[in-house]
């Protein structure tokens, strides 16, 4: 077990560098589209305010190349001002004398947000000289950035090597919920996987074949599995390099008596048609291309969801960004929300789909990670969590 922020004592007046993941989705104009990650970071920030620490927040936003005004964290400071019961300051740097001065000048229990740390290329290079400059600002390092805990960067990994450290409350919550769900699932445990990247998700499916009772496969990756099981998919997207992996997964599932459900009908278009009007079919032939699951598949998947006691969902079941192909994903999102099962949803697009279906309040755990959540489930931990000090438990 890792040391948590609650294990740090006598924090009054101490400077705590808190790494958060404020990597929120932005539109082209830089407007924040969703504040979930900011909201989920508030408990740790508020805890530290309550302990009268000086809270120095550090985060990345997007993948900027050098300074990009649209990726400044300044708008996030304005959100924090509304959300926190204390003074919030912002500075357009992450280290140096000016930052030290601002920290000296701030009151106990106040918050200082630093600028987007990825404006410095040293961040993703995990440059330890850069990390040392940031470490010199504070007394403790707390990592609450679960969403980026799979990346060994200067402020996610480097700082933990340089400073007394702990994980934050969000990190603790995600780790314990995901670990419990995978290691001690409630049965029947239904794992629903969709989206695009087959190759990136093969190990995840293999890992979950250990603990899940049923694996439901939809989205673009389903066509690769259908081909592997000898079903024609017309000209739908198939990841050729993954077909033999998919076949292995189907065989392993059969050997272990696990159920794998694949789509039995599809919403398609004809590639050659002038007007690409979507239609439903049981059999994809010729130049048909599938973009969503059909009504029979929705019913089949819903039946399985209804009987589940635990559900883990990653990856949309169709090209949900397009209203013509959103129905499968929306219906499954609503079925998960309405079921009595303990439900966990992870993945960037899956979270957007949950919001689109307006059911985010009916999901038990919405993981803030995309890639991090999938890697955590696959590997049982992440490098930026491993590097944090273990909790010291004294035996009497
Ligand atoms: P997550 O971010 O939740 O892990 P992914 O990034 O793996 O999910 O997949 C999301 C993408 O997969 C979306 O852009 C969606 O449009 C696409 N997708 C899902 N099903 C299909 C399909 N049948 N055809 C084309 N694209 C699809
Ligand atoms: C995410 O959005 O998944 C995390 O914030 C990590 O961002 P990255 O993929 O740009 O490293
Ligand atoms: Mg995605």
Short mmCIF file of C-alpha atoms and ligand atoms in Angstrom, two decimals:
data_model
loop_
_atom_site.label_atom_id
_atom_site.label_comp_id
_atom_site.label_asym_id
_atom_site.label_seq_id
_atom_site.Cartn_x
_atom_site.Cartn_y
_atom_site.Cartn_z
CA UNK A 1 0.00 0.00 0.00
CA UNK A 2 1.22 3.43 -0.91
CA UNK A 3 1.55 6.35 1.48
CA UNK A 4 -1.34 8.76 0.94
CA UNK A 5 -1.65 12.48 1.49
CA UNK A 6 -3.45 11.67 4.78
CA UNK A 7 -0.26 10.03 6.10
CA UNK A 8 1.57 13.36 5.86
CA UNK A 9 1.35 15.22 9.18
CA UNK A 10 2.01 18.78 10.40
CA UNK A 11 1.40 20.31 7.00
CA UNK A 12 0.65 23.81 8.27
CA UNK A 13 2.79 26.28 6.29
CA UNK A 14 4.48 23.45 4.38
CA UNK A 15 4.70 23.72 0.59
CA UNK A 16 3.07 20.72 -1.07
CA UNK A 17 3.66 20.28 -4.80
CA UNK A 18 0.52 18.53 -6.02
CA UNK A 19 0.67 16.96 -9.52
CA UNK A 20 -2.82 16.83 -10.97
CA UNK A 21 -4.14 15.86 -14.39
CA UNK A 22 -5.98 18.93 -15.64
CA UNK A 23 -5.66 17.66 -19.22
CA UNK A 24 -9.25 18.58 -20.08
CA UNK A 25 -10.74 18.44 -23.59
CA UNK A 26 -10.63 21.78 -25.43
CA UNK A 27 -12.36 22.98 -28.59
CA UNK A 28 -10.39 24.62 -31.42
CA UNK A 29 -10.67 27.98 -29.71
CA UNK A 30 -9.21 26.63 -26.46
CA UNK A 31 -12.59 26.57 -24.65
CA UNK A 32 -12.86 23.88 -21.93
CA UNK A 33 -15.46 21.31 -22.97
CA UNK A 34 -15.56 19.17 -19.84
CA UNK A 35 -14.34 19.78 -16.28
CA UNK A 36 -14.57 16.21 -14.91
CA UNK A 37 -10.84 15.92 -14.28
CA UNK A 38 -10.74 19.26 -12.45
CA UNK A 39 -13.74 18.36 -10.31
CA UNK A 40 -12.26 14.95 -9.46
CA UNK A 41 -9.04 16.62 -8.29
CA UNK A 42 -10.83 18.88 -5.79
CA UNK A 43 -10.96 16.50 -2.77
CA UNK A 44 -7.16 16.36 -2.46
CA UNK A 45 -6.79 20.10 -3.01
CA UNK A 46 -9.46 20.84 -0.41
CA UNK A 47 -7.88 18.39 2.04
CA UNK A 48 -4.53 20.20 1.75
CA UNK A 49 -6.24 23.59 2.12
CA UNK A 50 -7.88 22.26 5.29
CA UNK A 51 -4.43 21.22 6.59
CA UNK A 52 -3.26 24.82 5.97
CA UNK A 53 -0.55 23.74 3.54
CA UNK A 54 0.61 26.02 0.73
CA UNK A 55 -0.70 24.09 -2.27
CA UNK A 56 1.31 24.38 -5.48
CA UNK A 57 -0.54 22.76 -8.39
CA UNK A 58 1.24 21.45 -11.43
CA UNK A 59 -0.31 19.88 -14.54
CA UNK A 60 0.05 19.35 -18.26
CA UNK A 61 -2.60 20.27 -20.83
CA UNK A 62 -2.54 18.73 -24.29
CA UNK A 63 0.64 18.04 -26.18
CA UNK A 64 1.96 21.55 -26.96
CA UNK A 65 5.18 22.15 -28.83
CA UNK A 66 6.65 24.97 -26.79
CA UNK A 67 4.39 27.80 -25.61
CA UNK A 68 0.87 27.81 -27.07
CA UNK A 69 -1.46 30.43 -25.64
CA UNK A 70 -4.53 28.20 -26.13
CA UNK A 71 -2.98 25.60 -23.86
CA UNK A 72 -2.25 27.96 -20.98
CA UNK A 73 -3.64 26.81 -17.62
CA UNK A 74 -4.87 30.32 -16.87
CA UNK A 75 -8.56 29.48 -17.66
CA UNK A 76 -8.32 26.60 -15.20
CA UNK A 77 -7.28 29.04 -12.46
CA UNK A 78 -10.58 30.83 -13.07
CA UNK A 79 -12.48 27.57 -12.56
CA UNK A 80 -10.53 26.87 -9.35
CA UNK A 81 -11.38 30.33 -8.02
CA UNK A 82 -15.08 29.40 -8.27
CA UNK A 83 -14.57 25.90 -6.85
CA UNK A 84 -12.28 26.51 -3.86
CA UNK A 85 -12.91 28.28 -0.55
CA UNK A 86 -9.57 30.08 -0.59
CA UNK A 87 -7.39 32.46 -2.62
CA UNK A 88 -6.13 30.99 -5.87
CA UNK A 89 -3.05 32.44 -7.58
CA UNK A 90 -1.56 31.76 -11.01
CA UNK A 91 1.95 32.24 -12.38
CA UNK A 92 3.03 31.70 -15.99
CA UNK A 93 6.14 29.67 -15.07
CA UNK A 94 6.95 26.44 -13.25
CA UNK A 95 10.23 27.27 -11.45
CA UNK A 96 12.61 30.10 -10.63
CA UNK A 97 12.97 33.00 -8.18
CA UNK A 98 9.67 34.61 -9.13
CA UNK A 99 7.81 31.40 -8.35
CA UNK A 100 9.66 31.08 -5.03
CA UNK A 101 8.70 34.65 -4.17
CA UNK A 102 5.02 34.00 -4.94
CA UNK A 103 5.08 30.93 -2.71
CA UNK A 104 6.71 32.95 0.09
CA UNK A 105 4.06 35.64 -0.26
CA UNK A 106 1.02 33.32 -0.31
CA UNK A 107 -0.86 32.53 2.86
CA UNK A 108 -1.19 29.10 4.45
CA UNK A 109 -4.15 27.19 2.98
CA UNK A 110 -3.89 29.07 -0.32
CA UNK A 111 -3.37 27.68 -3.80
CA UNK A 112 -0.88 28.58 -6.54
CA UNK A 113 -1.39 27.11 -10.02
CA UNK A 114 1.75 26.90 -12.16
CA UNK A 115 1.72 27.11 -15.97
CA UNK A 116 1.34 24.09 -18.29
CA UNK A 117 4.42 22.01 -17.52
CA UNK A 118 4.53 20.63 -21.07
CA UNK A 119 5.53 24.09 -22.33
CA UNK A 120 8.96 22.82 -21.26
CA UNK A 121 10.29 19.91 -23.32
CA UNK A 122 12.22 18.75 -20.24
CA UNK A 123 8.93 17.48 -18.79
CA UNK A 124 8.43 14.56 -21.16
CA UNK A 125 12.18 13.90 -21.29
CA UNK A 126 12.04 13.38 -17.52
CA UNK A 127 14.99 15.76 -17.25
CA UNK A 128 16.13 15.45 -13.65
CA UNK A 129 17.86 18.87 -13.59
CA UNK A 130 14.46 20.37 -14.51
CA UNK A 131 12.72 18.23 -11.88
CA UNK A 132 15.26 19.42 -9.29
CA UNK A 133 14.38 23.06 -10.00
CA UNK A 134 10.71 22.31 -9.32
CA UNK A 135 11.49 20.12 -6.30
CA UNK A 136 13.41 23.03 -4.74
CA UNK A 137 10.10 24.91 -4.45
CA UNK A 138 8.48 22.60 -1.94
CA UNK A 139 8.59 20.27 1.06
CA UNK A 140 6.42 17.39 -0.21
CA UNK A 141 5.33 15.90 -3.52
CA UNK A 142 1.83 14.47 -3.83
CA UNK A 143 0.81 12.73 -7.04
CA UNK A 144 -2.91 12.75 -7.79
CA UNK A 145 -2.54 12.58 -11.59
CA UNK A 146 -3.84 9.06 -12.24
CA UNK A 147 -4.52 9.87 -15.92
CA UNK A 148 -0.83 10.37 -16.64
CA UNK A 149 0.66 7.86 -14.18
CA UNK A 150 1.72 5.60 -17.05
CA UNK A 151 4.15 8.26 -18.30
CA UNK A 152 7.55 8.66 -16.64
CA UNK A 153 7.81 12.43 -16.90
CA UNK A 154 9.72 14.96 -14.78
CA UNK A 155 6.72 15.98 -12.64
CA UNK A 156 4.97 12.60 -12.53
CA UNK A 157 8.00 10.40 -11.86
CA UNK A 158 11.11 12.56 -11.39
CA UNK A 159 9.70 14.62 -8.49
CA UNK A 160 8.81 11.46 -6.59
CA UNK A 161 12.44 10.41 -6.70
CA UNK A 162 13.58 13.75 -5.30
CA UNK A 163 11.04 14.57 -2.58
CA UNK A 164 9.20 13.00 0.37
CA UNK A 165 6.03 11.82 -1.36
CA UNK A 166 2.55 10.34 -1.27
CA UNK A 167 -0.39 9.67 -3.58
CA UNK A 168 -3.50 11.85 -3.51
CA UNK A 169 -7.09 10.88 -2.77
CA UNK A 170 -8.16 10.52 -6.42
CA UNK A 171 -5.20 8.26 -7.18
CA UNK A 172 -6.03 6.22 -4.08
CA UNK A 173 -9.69 5.92 -5.11
CA UNK A 174 -8.94 4.85 -8.68
CA UNK A 175 -6.27 2.36 -7.64
CA UNK A 176 -8.44 0.71 -5.04
CA UNK A 177 -11.58 0.57 -7.21
CA UNK A 178 -9.82 -0.80 -10.28
CA UNK A 179 -7.75 -3.29 -8.29
CA UNK A 180 -10.85 -4.54 -6.48
CA UNK A 181 -12.81 -4.83 -9.71
CA UNK A 182 -10.16 -6.93 -11.42
CA UNK A 183 -8.85 -9.01 -8.50
CA UNK A 184 -12.09 -9.49 -6.56
CA UNK A 185 -14.89 -9.05 -9.07
CA UNK A 186 -18.54 -9.53 -8.35
CA UNK A 187 -19.87 -12.29 -10.61
CA UNK A 188 -21.20 -12.41 -13.26
CA UNK A 189 -18.55 -9.93 -14.36
CA UNK A 190 -19.15 -8.61 -17.89
CA UNK A 191 -16.33 -6.82 -19.67
CA UNK A 192 -17.42 -4.69 -22.64
CA UNK A 193 -14.73 -3.61 -25.05
CA UNK A 194 -15.01 -1.54 -28.20
CA UNK A 195 -13.27 1.30 -29.96
CA UNK A 196 -10.56 1.19 -32.55
CA UNK A 197 -7.14 0.13 -31.43
CA UNK A 198 -7.21 -3.71 -31.47
CA UNK A 199 -3.47 -4.14 -31.06
CA UNK A 200 -3.38 -1.80 -28.07
CA UNK A 201 -6.19 -3.67 -26.33
CA UNK A 202 -5.25 -7.34 -26.90
CA UNK A 203 -3.33 -7.67 -23.64
CA UNK A 204 -6.19 -6.03 -21.81
CA UNK A 205 -8.65 -8.61 -23.15
CA UNK A 206 -6.24 -11.44 -22.27
CA UNK A 207 -5.86 -10.11 -18.74
CA UNK A 208 -9.62 -9.78 -18.27
CA UNK A 209 -10.28 -13.28 -19.54
CA UNK A 210 -8.90 -14.31 -16.12
CA UNK A 211 -11.53 -12.52 -14.09
CA UNK A 212 -14.47 -11.72 -16.39
CA UNK A 213 -17.21 -14.27 -17.11
CA UNK A 214 -18.30 -12.70 -20.38
CA UNK A 215 -16.42 -10.47 -22.82
CA UNK A 216 -18.58 -8.39 -25.15
CA UNK A 217 -16.71 -7.08 -28.18
CA UNK A 218 -18.13 -4.25 -30.29
CA UNK A 219 -16.88 -1.19 -32.14
CA UNK A 220 -14.37 -1.27 -34.96
CA UNK A 221 -12.38 -4.03 -33.26
CA UNK A 222 -15.31 -6.45 -33.57
CA UNK A 223 -14.70 -6.88 -37.32
CA UNK A 224 -11.21 -8.23 -36.66
CA UNK A 225 -12.72 -10.78 -34.25
CA UNK A 226 -15.49 -11.66 -36.71
CA UNK A 227 -12.92 -12.34 -39.43
CA UNK A 228 -10.95 -14.47 -36.95
CA UNK A 229 -14.09 -16.53 -36.33
CA UNK A 230 -14.73 -16.96 -40.08
CA UNK A 231 -17.51 -14.39 -40.56
CA UNK A 232 -17.46 -12.07 -43.60
CA UNK A 233 -17.34 -8.35 -42.83
CA UNK A 234 -17.49 -6.82 -46.33
CA UNK A 235 -15.06 -3.95 -46.46
CA UNK A 236 -15.26 -3.02 -42.79
CA UNK A 237 -12.02 -2.02 -41.11
CA UNK A 238 -10.00 -5.10 -40.17
CA UNK A 239 -6.63 -4.97 -38.46
CA UNK A 240 -4.91 -7.73 -40.44
CA UNK A 241 -1.93 -7.94 -38.11
CA UNK A 242 -4.28 -8.67 -35.19
CA UNK A 243 -6.44 -11.41 -36.74
CA UNK A 244 -4.31 -14.27 -35.43
CA UNK A 245 -4.22 -12.71 -31.94
CA UNK A 246 -7.99 -12.44 -32.09
CA UNK A 247 -8.19 -16.13 -33.05
CA UNK A 248 -5.97 -17.03 -30.08
CA UNK A 249 -8.20 -15.03 -27.75
CA UNK A 250 -11.32 -16.79 -29.04
CA UNK A 251 -9.63 -20.17 -28.50
CA UNK A 252 -8.40 -19.32 -25.02
CA UNK A 253 -11.90 -18.19 -24.06
CA UNK A 254 -13.36 -21.45 -25.32
CA UNK A 255 -10.80 -23.52 -23.36
CA UNK A 256 -11.56 -21.61 -20.19
CA UNK A 257 -15.33 -21.78 -20.60
CA UNK A 258 -15.66 -18.00 -20.93
CA UNK A 259 -18.29 -16.45 -23.12
CA UNK A 260 -17.28 -14.02 -25.89
CA UNK A 261 -20.15 -12.17 -27.58
CA UNK A 262 -19.64 -10.61 -31.00
CA UNK A 263 -22.13 -8.51 -33.00
CA UNK A 264 -24.75 -10.46 -34.95
CA UNK A 265 -26.05 -7.55 -37.03
CA UNK A 266 -24.66 -4.24 -38.15
CA UNK A 267 -25.42 -0.70 -39.24
CA UNK A 268 -23.58 -0.30 -42.54
CA UNK A 269 -23.16 1.84 -45.58
CA UNK A 270 -22.24 0.75 -49.09
CA UNK A 271 -18.90 2.17 -50.04
CA UNK A 272 -19.88 2.47 -53.73
CA UNK A 273 -23.33 4.01 -53.20
CA UNK A 274 -23.82 7.61 -54.25
CA UNK A 275 -25.99 8.39 -51.26
CA UNK A 276 -24.38 6.68 -48.31
CA UNK A 277 -27.60 5.97 -46.42
CA UNK A 278 -27.03 3.65 -43.43
CA UNK A 279 -28.97 0.35 -43.31
CA UNK A 280 -29.10 -2.68 -41.02
CA UNK A 281 -27.92 -6.12 -42.11
CA UNK A 282 -27.15 -9.55 -40.62
CA UNK A 283 -24.61 -10.28 -43.31
CA UNK A 284 -21.94 -7.89 -44.44
CA UNK A 285 -20.88 -8.66 -47.96
CA UNK A 286 -19.31 -6.95 -50.98
CA UNK A 287 -18.47 -3.34 -50.27
CA UNK A 288 -20.49 -2.94 -47.07
CA UNK A 289 -18.73 -1.13 -44.24
CA UNK A 290 -19.96 -1.42 -40.63
CA UNK A 291 -20.05 1.58 -38.32
CA UNK A 292 -22.36 0.48 -35.51
CA UNK A 293 -23.99 -2.58 -33.94
CA UNK A 294 -27.52 -3.41 -35.10
CA UNK A 295 -30.76 -3.86 -33.08
CA UNK A 296 -30.40 -7.64 -32.59
CA UNK A 297 -26.90 -7.14 -31.21
CA UNK A 298 -28.13 -4.37 -28.91
CA UNK A 299 -30.76 -6.77 -27.53
CA UNK A 300 -28.21 -9.59 -27.14
CA UNK A 301 -25.73 -7.38 -25.29
CA UNK A 302 -28.47 -5.83 -23.13
CA UNK A 303 -29.59 -9.26 -21.94
CA UNK A 304 -26.06 -10.00 -20.72
CA UNK A 305 -25.78 -6.58 -19.07
CA UNK A 306 -29.09 -7.11 -17.26
CA UNK A 307 -27.78 -10.19 -15.47
CA UNK A 308 -24.36 -8.77 -14.60
CA UNK A 309 -23.25 -7.91 -11.07
CA UNK A 310 -20.19 -6.04 -12.28
CA UNK A 311 -19.51 -4.30 -15.58
CA UNK A 312 -16.31 -2.77 -16.90
CA UNK A 313 -16.65 -0.81 -20.12
CA UNK A 314 -13.99 0.62 -22.40
CA UNK A 315 -14.41 1.79 -25.97
CA UNK A 316 -17.52 2.87 -27.93
CA UNK A 317 -19.50 0.22 -29.83
CA UNK A 318 -19.66 2.27 -33.02
CA UNK A 319 -18.60 5.50 -34.62
CA UNK A 320 -20.62 7.31 -31.99
CA UNK A 321 -19.44 10.84 -32.87
CA UNK A 322 -21.67 10.56 -35.93
CA UNK A 323 -25.38 10.62 -34.90
CA UNK A 324 -26.19 8.03 -37.59
CA UNK A 325 -23.92 5.51 -35.85
CA UNK A 326 -24.37 6.51 -32.20
CA UNK A 327 -27.38 4.35 -31.30
CA UNK A 328 -25.49 1.19 -30.29
CA UNK A 329 -23.17 3.07 -27.95
CA UNK A 330 -26.01 5.17 -26.46
CA UNK A 331 -28.24 2.14 -25.85
CA UNK A 332 -25.44 0.18 -24.19
CA UNK A 333 -24.46 3.21 -22.07
CA UNK A 334 -28.07 3.49 -20.87
CA UNK A 335 -28.33 -0.24 -20.20
CA UNK A 336 -25.15 -0.13 -18.07
CA UNK A 337 -26.50 2.88 -16.19
CA UNK A 338 -29.86 1.17 -15.55
CA UNK A 339 -28.43 -2.15 -14.42
CA UNK A 340 -27.90 -2.99 -10.74
CA UNK A 341 -24.32 -4.02 -11.47
CA UNK A 342 -21.33 -2.18 -10.05
CA UNK A 343 -20.24 -0.24 -13.13
CA UNK A 344 -16.85 1.12 -14.11
CA UNK A 345 -16.16 3.10 -17.26
CA UNK A 346 -12.66 4.03 -18.46
CA UNK A 347 -11.23 5.59 -21.62
CA UNK A 348 -11.44 9.07 -23.11
CA UNK A 349 -14.04 8.34 -25.78
CA UNK A 350 -16.06 6.11 -23.48
CA UNK A 351 -16.34 8.97 -21.01
CA UNK A 352 -17.54 11.30 -23.80
CA UNK A 353 -20.11 8.67 -24.80
CA UNK A 354 -21.37 8.38 -21.22
CA UNK A 355 -21.84 12.15 -21.15
CA UNK A 356 -23.55 12.12 -24.54
CA UNK A 357 -26.02 9.56 -23.16
CA UNK A 358 -26.43 11.79 -20.07
CA UNK A 359 -25.93 8.90 -17.66
CA UNK A 360 -22.70 9.93 -15.94
CA UNK A 361 -24.46 10.18 -12.58
CA UNK A 362 -25.54 6.54 -12.78
CA UNK A 363 -22.07 5.04 -13.22
CA UNK A 364 -20.32 3.88 -10.05
CA UNK A 365 -16.77 4.71 -11.07
CA UNK A 366 -15.77 6.89 -13.98
CA UNK A 367 -12.04 6.51 -14.23
CA UNK A 368 -10.24 9.75 -15.13
CA UNK A 369 -7.61 7.86 -17.10
CA UNK A 370 -7.60 6.92 -20.77
CA UNK A 371 -4.41 5.04 -21.58
CA UNK A 372 -3.50 4.98 -17.88
CA UNK A 373 -6.66 3.11 -16.90
CA UNK A 374 -6.16 0.43 -19.54
CA UNK A 375 -2.47 -0.01 -18.63
CA UNK A 376 -3.30 -0.13 -14.93
CA UNK A 377 -5.86 -2.89 -15.46
CA UNK A 378 -3.44 -4.77 -17.70
CA UNK A 379 -0.40 -4.52 -15.42
CA UNK A 380 -1.89 -4.08 -11.94
CA UNK A 381 0.15 -0.91 -11.35
CA UNK A 382 1.84 2.02 -13.10
CA UNK A 383 5.39 3.39 -12.86
CA UNK A 384 4.41 6.69 -11.24
CA UNK A 385 2.52 4.82 -8.53
CA UNK A 386 5.29 2.27 -7.97
CA UNK A 387 7.82 5.05 -7.37
CA UNK A 388 5.81 6.45 -4.43
CA UNK A 389 6.88 5.41 -0.93
CA UNK A 390 5.02 2.51 0.68
CA UNK A 391 2.88 3.15 3.72
CA UNK A 392 4.78 2.28 6.89
CA UNK A 393 2.71 -0.05 9.01
CA UNK A 394 4.11 -0.53 12.51
CA UNK A 395 3.44 -3.94 14.05
CA UNK A 396 2.89 -4.04 17.78
P1 LIG B 1 -11.49 4.94 -25.64
O1 LIG B 1 -10.92 6.35 -25.87
O2 LIG B 1 -12.75 4.97 -24.85
O3 LIG B 1 -10.44 4.01 -25.10
P2 LIG B 1 -10.97 4.24 -28.41
O4 LIG B 1 -10.11 5.46 -28.54
O5 LIG B 1 -10.32 2.92 -28.45
O6 LIG B 1 -11.89 4.37 -27.09
O7 LIG B 1 -12.04 4.23 -29.61
C1 LIG B 1 -12.84 5.30 -29.92
C2 LIG B 1 -12.95 5.49 -31.40
O8 LIG B 1 -13.37 4.30 -32.06
C3 LIG B 1 -13.99 6.54 -31.71
O9 LIG B 1 -13.39 7.59 -32.43
C4 LIG B 1 -15.04 5.80 -32.56
O10 LIG B 1 -15.55 6.60 -33.61
C5 LIG B 1 -14.23 4.67 -33.12
N1 LIG B 1 -15.09 3.55 -33.56
C6 LIG B 1 -15.76 2.69 -32.78
N2 LIG B 1 -16.46 1.81 -33.55
C7 LIG B 1 -16.21 2.12 -34.84
C8 LIG B 1 -16.60 1.57 -36.10
N3 LIG B 1 -17.43 0.54 -36.19
N4 LIG B 1 -16.11 2.15 -37.19
C9 LIG B 1 -15.29 3.20 -37.13
N5 LIG B 1 -14.87 3.78 -35.98
C10 LIG B 1 -15.32 3.24 -34.84
C1 LIG B 2 -4.68 11.60 -20.89
O1 LIG B 2 -5.43 12.48 -21.28
O2 LIG B 2 -4.83 10.40 -21.19
C2 LIG B 2 -3.57 11.98 -19.93
O3 LIG B 2 -3.70 13.29 -19.45
C3 LIG B 2 -2.22 11.77 -20.58
O4 LIG B 2 -2.06 12.61 -21.66
P1 LIG B 2 -1.05 12.19 -22.83
O5 LIG B 2 -1.62 10.99 -23.50
O6 LIG B 2 -0.91 13.41 -23.71
O7 LIG B 2 0.26 11.85 -22.15
MG1 LIG B 3 -9.86 7.24 -27.42
#
